[in-house]
Tab-separated table of C-alpha atoms in Angstrom:
chain	number	residue	atom	x	y	z
A	1	UNK	CA	0.000	0.000	0.000
A	2	UNK	CA	1.492	3.340	-1.047
A	3	UNK	CA	2.514	5.530	1.870
A	4	UNK	CA	0.796	8.598	0.372
A	5	UNK	CA	-2.581	6.826	0.174
A	6	UNK	CA	-2.137	5.428	3.685
A	7	UNK	CA	-1.446	8.861	5.189
A	8	UNK	CA	-4.248	10.471	3.155
A	9	UNK	CA	-6.811	8.007	4.537
A	10	UNK	CA	-5.438	8.626	8.034
A	11	UNK	CA	-5.843	12.394	7.550
A	12	UNK	CA	-9.417	11.984	6.285
A	13	UNK	CA	-10.363	9.995	9.386
A	14	UNK	CA	-8.879	12.760	11.548
A	15	UNK	CA	-10.801	15.482	9.708
A	16	UNK	CA	-14.055	13.534	9.964
A	17	UNK	CA	-13.517	13.303	13.711
A	18	UNK	CA	-13.226	9.555	14.250
A	19	UNK	CA	-12.103	8.546	17.765
A	20	UNK	CA	-8.338	8.014	17.840
A	21	UNK	CA	-8.583	4.387	18.978
A	22	UNK	CA	-10.926	3.645	16.058
A	23	UNK	CA	-8.578	5.351	13.596
A	24	UNK	CA	-5.552	3.402	14.799
A	25	UNK	CA	-7.484	0.110	14.710
A	26	UNK	CA	-8.920	0.701	11.233
A	27	UNK	CA	-5.556	1.726	9.792
A	28	UNK	CA	-3.996	-1.415	11.283
A	29	UNK	CA	-6.563	-3.646	9.564
A	30	UNK	CA	-6.696	-1.739	6.249
A	31	UNK	CA	-3.522	-3.005	4.461
A	32	UNK	CA	-4.464	-6.673	4.885
A	33	UNK	CA	-8.049	-5.982	3.781
A	34	UNK	CA	-6.782	-4.330	0.580
A	35	UNK	CA	-4.045	-6.907	0.012
A	36	UNK	CA	-4.864	-10.332	1.547
A	37	UNK	CA	-1.284	-11.458	0.936
A	38	UNK	CA	0.043	-8.848	3.396
A	39	UNK	CA	1.525	-10.796	6.316
A	40	UNK	CA	0.168	-8.510	9.055
A	41	UNK	CA	-3.478	-9.544	8.984
A	42	UNK	CA	-6.410	-8.673	11.267
A	43	UNK	CA	-5.622	-11.482	13.711
A	44	UNK	CA	-2.009	-10.281	14.032
A	45	UNK	CA	-3.199	-6.704	14.622
A	46	UNK	CA	-5.571	-7.796	17.389
A	47	UNK	CA	-2.772	-9.822	18.969
A	48	UNK	CA	-0.565	-6.700	18.924
A	49	UNK	CA	-3.323	-4.728	20.657
A	50	UNK	CA	-3.535	-7.276	23.458
A	51	UNK	CA	0.236	-7.558	23.778
A	52	UNK	CA	0.501	-3.769	23.843
A	53	UNK	CA	-1.304	-3.767	27.176
A	54	UNK	CA	0.934	-6.479	28.624
A	55	UNK	CA	3.434	-3.913	29.858
A	56	UNK	CA	4.768	-3.516	33.372
A	57	UNK	CA	5.986	-0.010	32.508
A	58	UNK	CA	2.566	1.176	31.274
A	59	UNK	CA	0.991	0.027	34.535
A	60	UNK	CA	2.479	3.200	36.058
A	61	UNK	CA	0.205	5.414	33.904
A	62	UNK	CA	-3.139	4.725	35.652
A	63	UNK	CA	-1.431	4.696	39.038
A	64	UNK	CA	0.137	8.139	38.623
A	65	UNK	CA	-3.161	9.420	37.216
A	66	UNK	CA	-5.010	8.122	40.275
A	67	UNK	CA	-2.426	9.650	42.612
A	68	UNK	CA	-2.846	13.032	40.901
A	69	UNK	CA	-6.629	12.865	41.195
A	70	UNK	CA	-6.441	12.056	44.894
A	71	UNK	CA	-4.083	15.006	45.426
A	72	UNK	CA	-6.405	17.286	43.440
A	73	UNK	CA	-9.377	16.281	45.601
A	74	UNK	CA	-7.194	16.900	48.637
A	75	UNK	CA	-6.613	20.579	47.776
A	76	UNK	CA	-2.837	20.198	47.593
A	77	UNK	CA	-2.326	23.052	45.102
A	78	UNK	CA	-3.612	25.666	47.552
A	79	UNK	CA	-1.120	24.604	50.219
A	80	UNK	CA	1.761	24.713	47.737
A	81	UNK	CA	0.780	28.163	46.468
A	82	UNK	CA	0.550	29.630	49.977
A	83	UNK	CA	3.974	28.230	50.886
A	84	UNK	CA	5.717	29.712	47.837
A	85	UNK	CA	3.800	32.981	48.242
A	86	UNK	CA	5.325	33.377	51.716
A	87	UNK	CA	8.767	33.830	50.130
A	88	UNK	CA	8.174	35.832	46.941
A	89	UNK	CA	4.622	37.182	47.194
A	90	UNK	CA	5.862	40.746	47.825
A	91	UNK	CA	8.280	40.804	44.881
A	92	UNK	CA	7.462	42.178	41.439
A	93	UNK	CA	5.454	39.467	39.633
A	94	UNK	CA	5.770	37.465	42.836
A	95	UNK	CA	2.326	35.850	42.844
A	96	UNK	CA	2.301	35.115	39.076
A	97	UNK	CA	5.691	33.425	39.574
A	98	UNK	CA	4.189	31.521	42.518
A	99	UNK	CA	1.566	30.154	40.132
A	100	UNK	CA	4.302	28.885	37.802
A	101	UNK	CA	6.270	27.299	40.647
A	102	UNK	CA	3.081	25.715	41.973
A	103	UNK	CA	2.428	24.244	38.515
A	104	UNK	CA	5.967	22.847	38.515
A	105	UNK	CA	5.485	21.139	41.876
A	106	UNK	CA	1.970	19.979	41.104
A	107	UNK	CA	3.286	18.526	37.830
A	108	UNK	CA	5.576	16.352	39.946
A	109	UNK	CA	2.460	15.077	41.714
A	110	UNK	CA	-0.028	14.590	38.878
A	111	UNK	CA	2.164	13.840	35.830
A	112	UNK	CA	-0.607	15.328	33.688
A	113	UNK	CA	-0.898	18.695	31.958
A	114	UNK	CA	-4.713	19.117	31.978
A	115	UNK	CA	-4.832	17.942	35.609
A	116	UNK	CA	-2.269	20.607	36.538
A	117	UNK	CA	-4.245	23.343	34.756
A	118	UNK	CA	-7.470	22.263	36.448
A	119	UNK	CA	-6.143	21.794	39.982
A	120	UNK	CA	-3.871	24.850	40.115
A	121	UNK	CA	-6.090	27.127	38.026
A	122	UNK	CA	-9.224	26.552	40.099
A	123	UNK	CA	-7.558	28.268	43.057
A	124	UNK	CA	-4.929	30.605	41.597
A	125	UNK	CA	-6.875	32.275	38.756
A	126	UNK	CA	-9.529	33.797	41.094
A	127	UNK	CA	-6.745	34.800	43.494
A	128	UNK	CA	-4.733	36.631	40.803
A	129	UNK	CA	-7.869	38.415	39.559
A	130	UNK	CA	-8.629	39.460	43.149
A	131	UNK	CA	-5.088	40.858	43.363
A	132	UNK	CA	-5.812	43.107	40.363
A	133	UNK	CA	-4.229	41.098	37.543
A	134	UNK	CA	-5.989	40.903	34.204
A	135	UNK	CA	-8.341	37.932	33.850
A	136	UNK	CA	-6.884	36.757	30.534
A	137	UNK	CA	-3.273	37.148	31.717
A	138	UNK	CA	-4.050	35.192	34.893
A	139	UNK	CA	-5.627	32.368	32.903
A	140	UNK	CA	-2.835	32.325	30.303
A	141	UNK	CA	-0.204	31.790	33.002
A	142	UNK	CA	-1.853	28.615	34.261
A	143	UNK	CA	-2.727	27.411	30.750
A	144	UNK	CA	0.892	27.478	29.579
A	145	UNK	CA	2.583	26.580	32.883
A	146	UNK	CA	0.261	23.576	33.078
A	147	UNK	CA	2.233	22.176	30.136
A	148	UNK	CA	4.996	21.422	32.618
A	149	UNK	CA	2.770	18.572	33.789
A	150	UNK	CA	4.090	16.372	30.965
A	151	UNK	CA	7.735	17.432	31.376
A	152	UNK	CA	8.571	17.445	35.078
A	153	UNK	CA	8.657	13.865	36.396
A	154	UNK	CA	6.772	11.696	36.971
A	155	UNK	CA	5.340	12.322	33.500
A	156	UNK	CA	2.748	10.087	31.863
A	157	UNK	CA	4.216	11.053	28.485
A	158	UNK	CA	7.652	9.821	29.546
A	159	UNK	CA	6.166	6.462	30.517
A	160	UNK	CA	4.409	6.078	27.150
A	161	UNK	CA	7.557	7.150	25.256
A	162	UNK	CA	9.589	4.698	27.325
A	163	UNK	CA	7.271	1.887	26.263
A	164	UNK	CA	7.355	2.944	22.598
A	165	UNK	CA	11.138	3.420	22.428
A	166	UNK	CA	12.394	0.821	24.919
A	167	UNK	CA	14.117	3.602	26.856
A	168	UNK	CA	14.540	3.599	30.630
A	169	UNK	CA	11.652	5.513	32.280
A	170	UNK	CA	13.957	6.276	35.209
A	171	UNK	CA	16.456	8.001	32.908
A	172	UNK	CA	13.649	9.987	31.281
A	173	UNK	CA	12.289	11.061	34.664
A	174	UNK	CA	15.577	12.480	35.859
A	175	UNK	CA	16.383	13.951	32.428
A	176	UNK	CA	13.180	16.010	32.575
A	177	UNK	CA	14.084	17.873	35.764
A	178	UNK	CA	16.471	20.537	34.385
A	179	UNK	CA	14.435	21.155	31.177
A	180	UNK	CA	11.292	21.579	33.289
A	181	UNK	CA	13.040	24.086	35.565
A	182	UNK	CA	14.459	25.943	32.538
A	183	UNK	CA	11.002	26.307	30.987
A	184	UNK	CA	9.578	27.474	34.323
A	185	UNK	CA	12.311	30.134	34.607
A	186	UNK	CA	11.624	31.366	31.049
A	187	UNK	CA	7.918	31.690	31.844
A	188	UNK	CA	8.712	33.600	35.036
A	189	UNK	CA	10.953	36.002	33.113
A	190	UNK	CA	8.059	36.893	30.809
A	191	UNK	CA	5.673	37.244	33.785
A	192	UNK	CA	8.169	39.711	35.304
A	193	UNK	CA	8.374	41.672	32.022
A	194	UNK	CA	4.578	41.795	31.766
A	195	UNK	CA	4.124	43.021	35.329
A	196	UNK	CA	6.861	45.624	34.857
A	197	UNK	CA	5.099	47.015	31.787
A	198	UNK	CA	1.502	46.860	33.011
A	199	UNK	CA	2.042	47.550	36.693
A	200	UNK	CA	0.559	45.875	39.763
A	201	UNK	CA	-1.778	46.800	42.584
A	202	UNK	CA	0.917	46.929	45.261
A	203	UNK	CA	-1.567	47.720	48.035
A	204	UNK	CA	-3.563	44.521	47.476
A	205	UNK	CA	-0.404	42.465	46.987
A	206	UNK	CA	1.187	43.714	50.188
A	207	UNK	CA	-2.019	43.061	52.139
A	208	UNK	CA	-2.185	39.481	50.875
A	209	UNK	CA	1.512	38.967	51.555
A	210	UNK	CA	1.143	40.269	55.095
A	211	UNK	CA	-1.746	37.880	55.650
A	212	UNK	CA	0.502	34.977	54.671
A	213	UNK	CA	3.184	36.208	57.044
A	214	UNK	CA	0.708	36.454	59.877
A	215	UNK	CA	-0.052	32.780	59.286
A	216	UNK	CA	3.604	32.123	60.033
A	217	UNK	CA	6.319	30.146	58.278
A	218	UNK	CA	6.131	27.078	60.498
A	219	UNK	CA	2.381	26.732	60.115
A	220	UNK	CA	2.636	27.052	56.326
A	221	UNK	CA	5.503	24.552	56.275
A	222	UNK	CA	3.517	22.145	58.437
A	223	UNK	CA	0.557	22.382	56.050
A	224	UNK	CA	2.593	22.060	52.858
A	225	UNK	CA	5.470	19.758	53.833
A	226	UNK	CA	3.614	16.584	52.888
A	227	UNK	CA	2.881	17.932	49.417
A	228	UNK	CA	6.458	19.209	49.029
A	229	UNK	CA	7.805	15.771	49.920
A	230	UNK	CA	5.808	13.996	47.194
A	231	UNK	CA	8.301	14.402	44.294
A	232	UNK	CA	11.198	13.669	46.656
A	233	UNK	CA	9.587	10.412	47.772
A	234	UNK	CA	8.708	9.354	44.213
A	235	UNK	CA	12.057	10.169	42.612
A	236	UNK	CA	14.042	9.235	45.731
A	237	UNK	CA	12.526	5.768	45.785
A	238	UNK	CA	13.490	5.273	42.122
A	239	UNK	CA	17.048	6.579	42.261
A	240	UNK	CA	17.684	5.186	45.716
A	241	UNK	CA	17.177	1.734	44.242
A	242	UNK	CA	14.136	1.133	46.458
A	243	UNK	CA	11.525	0.925	43.690
A	244	UNK	CA	11.069	0.824	39.936
A	245	UNK	CA	9.010	3.636	38.329
A	246	UNK	CA	5.928	1.407	38.382
A	247	UNK	CA	6.467	0.532	42.045
A	248	UNK	CA	7.037	4.229	42.765
A	249	UNK	CA	3.624	4.889	41.203
A	250	UNK	CA	2.091	2.481	43.727
A	251	UNK	CA	3.935	4.311	46.510
A	252	UNK	CA	2.567	7.639	45.245
A	253	UNK	CA	-1.020	6.335	45.373
A	254	UNK	CA	-0.614	5.023	48.931
A	255	UNK	CA	1.136	8.221	50.034
A	256	UNK	CA	-1.523	10.481	48.489
A	257	UNK	CA	-4.264	8.441	50.157
A	258	UNK	CA	-2.606	8.618	53.586
A	259	UNK	CA	-1.999	12.376	53.566
A	260	UNK	CA	-5.412	13.218	52.054
A	261	UNK	CA	-7.378	10.913	54.383
A	262	UNK	CA	-5.456	11.154	57.640
A	263	UNK	CA	-3.138	14.187	57.542
A	264	UNK	CA	-5.037	16.913	55.681
A	265	UNK	CA	-8.399	15.135	56.099
A	266	UNK	CA	-9.671	16.733	52.896
A	267	UNK	CA	-11.058	13.451	51.548
A	268	UNK	CA	-13.442	11.088	53.295
A	269	UNK	CA	-13.379	7.342	52.806
A	270	UNK	CA	-16.831	7.435	51.211
A	271	UNK	CA	-15.439	9.816	48.563
A	272	UNK	CA	-12.863	7.299	47.326
A	273	UNK	CA	-15.296	5.411	45.102
A	274	UNK	CA	-15.991	8.593	43.145
A	275	UNK	CA	-12.252	9.338	42.802
A	276	UNK	CA	-11.436	5.792	41.667
A	277	UNK	CA	-14.266	5.818	39.108
A	278	UNK	CA	-13.099	9.166	37.732
A	279	UNK	CA	-9.580	7.758	37.397
A	280	UNK	CA	-10.829	4.629	35.644
A	281	UNK	CA	-13.024	6.683	33.305
A	282	UNK	CA	-10.035	8.799	32.269
A	283	UNK	CA	-7.603	5.919	31.868
A	284	UNK	CA	-9.926	3.669	29.844
A	285	UNK	CA	-9.784	6.147	26.949
A	286	UNK	CA	-5.993	6.246	27.085
A	287	UNK	CA	-5.875	2.446	27.387
A	288	UNK	CA	-7.756	1.930	24.121
A	289	UNK	CA	-5.606	4.511	22.328
A	290	UNK	CA	-2.335	2.935	23.475
A	291	UNK	CA	-3.595	-0.560	22.611
A	292	UNK	CA	-4.691	0.393	19.090
A	293	UNK	CA	-1.606	2.583	18.537
A	294	UNK	CA	0.624	-0.399	19.325
A	295	UNK	CA	-0.945	-2.328	16.437
A	296	UNK	CA	-0.774	0.774	14.234
A	297	UNK	CA	2.952	1.177	14.900
A	298	UNK	CA	3.592	-2.489	14.197
A	299	UNK	CA	1.621	-2.239	10.943
A	300	UNK	CA	3.681	0.750	9.799
A	301	UNK	CA	6.880	-1.140	10.624
A	302	UNK	CA	5.730	-4.114	8.538
A	303	UNK	CA	4.972	-1.726	5.679
A	304	UNK	CA	8.471	-0.236	6.173
A	305	UNK	CA	7.074	3.309	6.326
A	306	UNK	CA	9.395	4.469	9.158
A	307	UNK	CA	12.440	3.257	7.240
A	308	UNK	CA	11.246	4.914	4.015
A	309	UNK	CA	10.495	8.211	5.771
A	310	UNK	CA	13.838	8.106	7.587
A	311	UNK	CA	15.726	7.518	4.343
A	312	UNK	CA	13.846	10.297	2.552
A	313	UNK	CA	14.485	12.832	5.323
A	314	UNK	CA	18.180	11.981	5.668
A	315	UNK	CA	18.691	12.168	1.886
A	316	UNK	CA	16.901	15.521	1.668
A	317	UNK	CA	18.073	17.270	4.845
A	318	UNK	CA	21.740	17.278	5.796
A	319	UNK	CA	23.361	18.007	9.140
A	320	UNK	CA	22.207	17.440	12.698
A	321	UNK	CA	21.058	21.035	13.175
A	322	UNK	CA	18.785	20.962	10.107
A	323	UNK	CA	17.406	17.483	10.849
A	324	UNK	CA	16.471	18.478	14.398
A	325	UNK	CA	14.813	21.635	13.073
A	326	UNK	CA	12.695	19.603	10.638
A	327	UNK	CA	11.770	17.129	13.378
A	328	UNK	CA	10.817	20.009	15.680
A	329	UNK	CA	8.514	21.549	13.060
A	330	UNK	CA	6.863	18.163	12.419
A	331	UNK	CA	6.239	17.606	16.131
A	332	UNK	CA	4.921	21.138	16.683
A	333	UNK	CA	2.447	20.742	13.822
A	334	UNK	CA	1.371	17.267	14.985
A	335	UNK	CA	0.960	18.628	18.512
A	336	UNK	CA	-1.588	21.113	17.203
A	337	UNK	CA	-3.901	18.415	15.844
A	338	UNK	CA	-3.407	15.406	18.129
A	339	UNK	CA	-3.083	14.759	21.853
A	340	UNK	CA	0.398	13.975	23.156
A	341	UNK	CA	-0.055	10.249	23.814
A	342	UNK	CA	-1.286	9.342	20.289
A	343	UNK	CA	1.466	11.562	18.904
A	344	UNK	CA	4.122	9.731	20.900
A	345	UNK	CA	2.851	6.362	19.685
A	346	UNK	CA	2.793	7.545	16.050
A	347	UNK	CA	5.938	9.671	15.875
A	348	UNK	CA	8.376	7.646	17.974
A	349	UNK	CA	8.848	4.757	15.495
A	350	UNK	CA	9.114	7.243	12.617
A	351	UNK	CA	11.305	10.011	14.039
A	352	UNK	CA	13.483	8.206	16.587
A	353	UNK	CA	15.479	6.314	13.894
A	354	UNK	CA	16.114	9.629	12.136
A	355	UNK	CA	17.294	11.227	15.371
A	356	UNK	CA	19.559	8.265	16.153
A	357	UNK	CA	21.052	8.463	12.660
A	358	UNK	CA	22.312	12.001	13.356
A	359	UNK	CA	23.630	11.097	16.812
A	360	UNK	CA	20.777	12.137	19.117
A	361	UNK	CA	20.540	10.130	22.335
A	362	UNK	CA	17.112	8.405	22.735
A	363	UNK	CA	16.675	9.929	26.201
A	364	UNK	CA	17.451	13.402	24.861
A	365	UNK	CA	15.054	12.815	21.981
A	366	UNK	CA	12.318	11.813	24.433
A	367	UNK	CA	12.712	15.153	26.204
A	368	UNK	CA	12.680	17.054	22.884
A	369	UNK	CA	9.501	15.252	21.810
A	370	UNK	CA	7.729	15.796	25.123
A	371	UNK	CA	8.531	19.520	25.217
A	372	UNK	CA	7.342	19.944	21.618
A	373	UNK	CA	4.090	18.152	22.327
A	374	UNK	CA	3.605	20.147	25.539
A	375	UNK	CA	3.518	23.273	23.372
A	376	UNK	CA	0.892	21.557	21.226
A	377	UNK	CA	-1.317	21.270	24.300
A	378	UNK	CA	-1.602	25.077	24.319
A	379	UNK	CA	-2.093	25.632	20.572
A	380	UNK	CA	-5.352	25.342	18.596
A	381	UNK	CA	-7.125	23.400	17.256
A	382	UNK	CA	-6.312	20.576	19.709
A	383	UNK	CA	-4.844	22.559	22.640
A	384	UNK	CA	-6.459	20.595	25.454
A	385	UNK	CA	-5.086	23.007	28.085
A	386	UNK	CA	-6.901	25.847	26.325
A	387	UNK	CA	-10.223	24.042	26.540
A	388	UNK	CA	-9.719	23.145	30.214
A	389	UNK	CA	-8.847	26.757	31.122
A	390	UNK	CA	-11.571	28.189	28.888
A	391	UNK	CA	-14.139	25.942	30.523
A	392	UNK	CA	-13.081	27.231	33.942
A	393	UNK	CA	-13.102	30.956	33.081
A	394	UNK	CA	-15.503	31.176	30.084
A	395	UNK	CA	-12.835	33.035	28.082
A	396	UNK	CA	-13.176	32.134	24.356
A	397	UNK	CA	-10.522	29.635	23.291
A	398	UNK	CA	-9.051	31.751	20.486
A	399	UNK	CA	-8.894	34.835	22.698
A	400	UNK	CA	-7.070	32.828	25.354
A	401	UNK	CA	-4.756	31.305	22.741
A	402	UNK	CA	-3.752	34.812	21.610
A	403	UNK	CA	-2.929	35.799	25.201
A	404	UNK	CA	-0.772	32.668	25.556
A	405	UNK	CA	1.479	33.601	22.610
A	406	UNK	CA	4.106	35.573	24.636
A	407	UNK	CA	4.358	32.708	27.134
A	408	UNK	CA	4.690	30.254	24.237
A	409	UNK	CA	7.558	32.307	22.816
A	410	UNK	CA	9.331	31.886	26.158
A	411	UNK	CA	8.514	28.162	25.961
A	412	UNK	CA	9.982	27.991	22.426
A	413	UNK	CA	13.201	29.698	23.530
A	414	UNK	CA	13.609	27.019	26.180
A	415	UNK	CA	12.768	24.337	23.582
A	416	UNK	CA	15.563	25.516	21.271
A	417	UNK	CA	18.050	25.434	24.139
A	418	UNK	CA	16.903	21.942	25.157
A	419	UNK	CA	17.084	20.715	21.553
A	420	UNK	CA	20.532	22.023	20.694
A	421	UNK	CA	22.255	21.710	24.093
A	422	UNK	CA	21.978	17.983	24.914
A	423	UNK	CA	23.583	18.346	28.348
A	424	UNK	CA	20.530	20.211	29.630
A	425	UNK	CA	18.722	16.874	29.407
A	426	UNK	CA	21.612	14.421	29.800
A	427	UNK	CA	23.601	15.966	32.652
A	428	UNK	CA	21.636	14.440	35.515
A	429	UNK	CA	21.294	10.956	33.952
A	430	UNK	CA	25.053	10.900	33.337
A	431	UNK	CA	25.719	11.816	36.986
A	432	UNK	CA	23.288	9.215	38.329
A	433	UNK	CA	24.434	6.434	35.996
């Protein structure tokens, strides 16, 4: 089956609006239905779907999702925001920067970008508006900073990429730390520039800051310490040799349950059924996509499409710098029209061989891909973060997308640094290993 026809049919299904799992399944069956002699028949595709779920690594995905949902129900984001506000709330752009730092820490709890936008935005957007900041600016901060949810470990995207590329999830987790911090710093720099140009209501800010100080450092620390310890416990258990990433996901669920039920007491036992059902409802959709995408990737491999695309790109584009630029553009465009998990399952078998051919480390490439796709989560028409934030604030999606552009430029600057300076991603893995 010609690659052009295959991709055209795939594009038509996307435009029509077929569910992603149905598209992947249909495209896996299609070559054998057109050509019965094709070795990868319907039975083989179904077997690949089943085998795609038989993954110890992927078991971490629903567990980290459940942990993040428990933390969200437990009101963890508010405690984190108050703690960071104690230190920088009285500085220029202090509270907007607190929102970004809170997103960074909450990302280390939830592993999900939309979950970060929802949990952090529900509390911080009304607070920023109350402090005199523009409604659209306040929403744009959370919308873009929420993208850190797929970059700072533990990231669900890293786990899926690990499964698709046979790369160590532990190496990906630790490789994402410095890039995530770099992106957060770039976003804070723009927030500072914005506040310098547009001014702030210093009277309201000082009053809120003084209220935090009256609460007292030790009380704030006592309330937030359990949330602050979450990423340390998760990553510490992995790199201390105590647990694998999947086992660390189990630890995160148990830990989140203990602190939400017995320490903060923000969740009651009778609420757990609702939380577990919400987690299952979210993961089932991802489960079907990953299952069908596994068969889709295998089908493309049997058709030799990744090899053909790799050869064509390497014959047309020369030099590591140019190849990475082309790959970046492809991923940015794909991120605009598809969610990150389907993108990872589609693009990894196609683009990873190209990246390897020009000397890019698979771990570094995983970070590049994840950062690119994180930008896609804030760009129309897909832009799931935009829809989450718009649903919370009733700001039209396109209007919010326009306000996000300056933050996305800061994000892109960080992306270029991450792409062309490998040590930003590989320094920590090299030290640990």
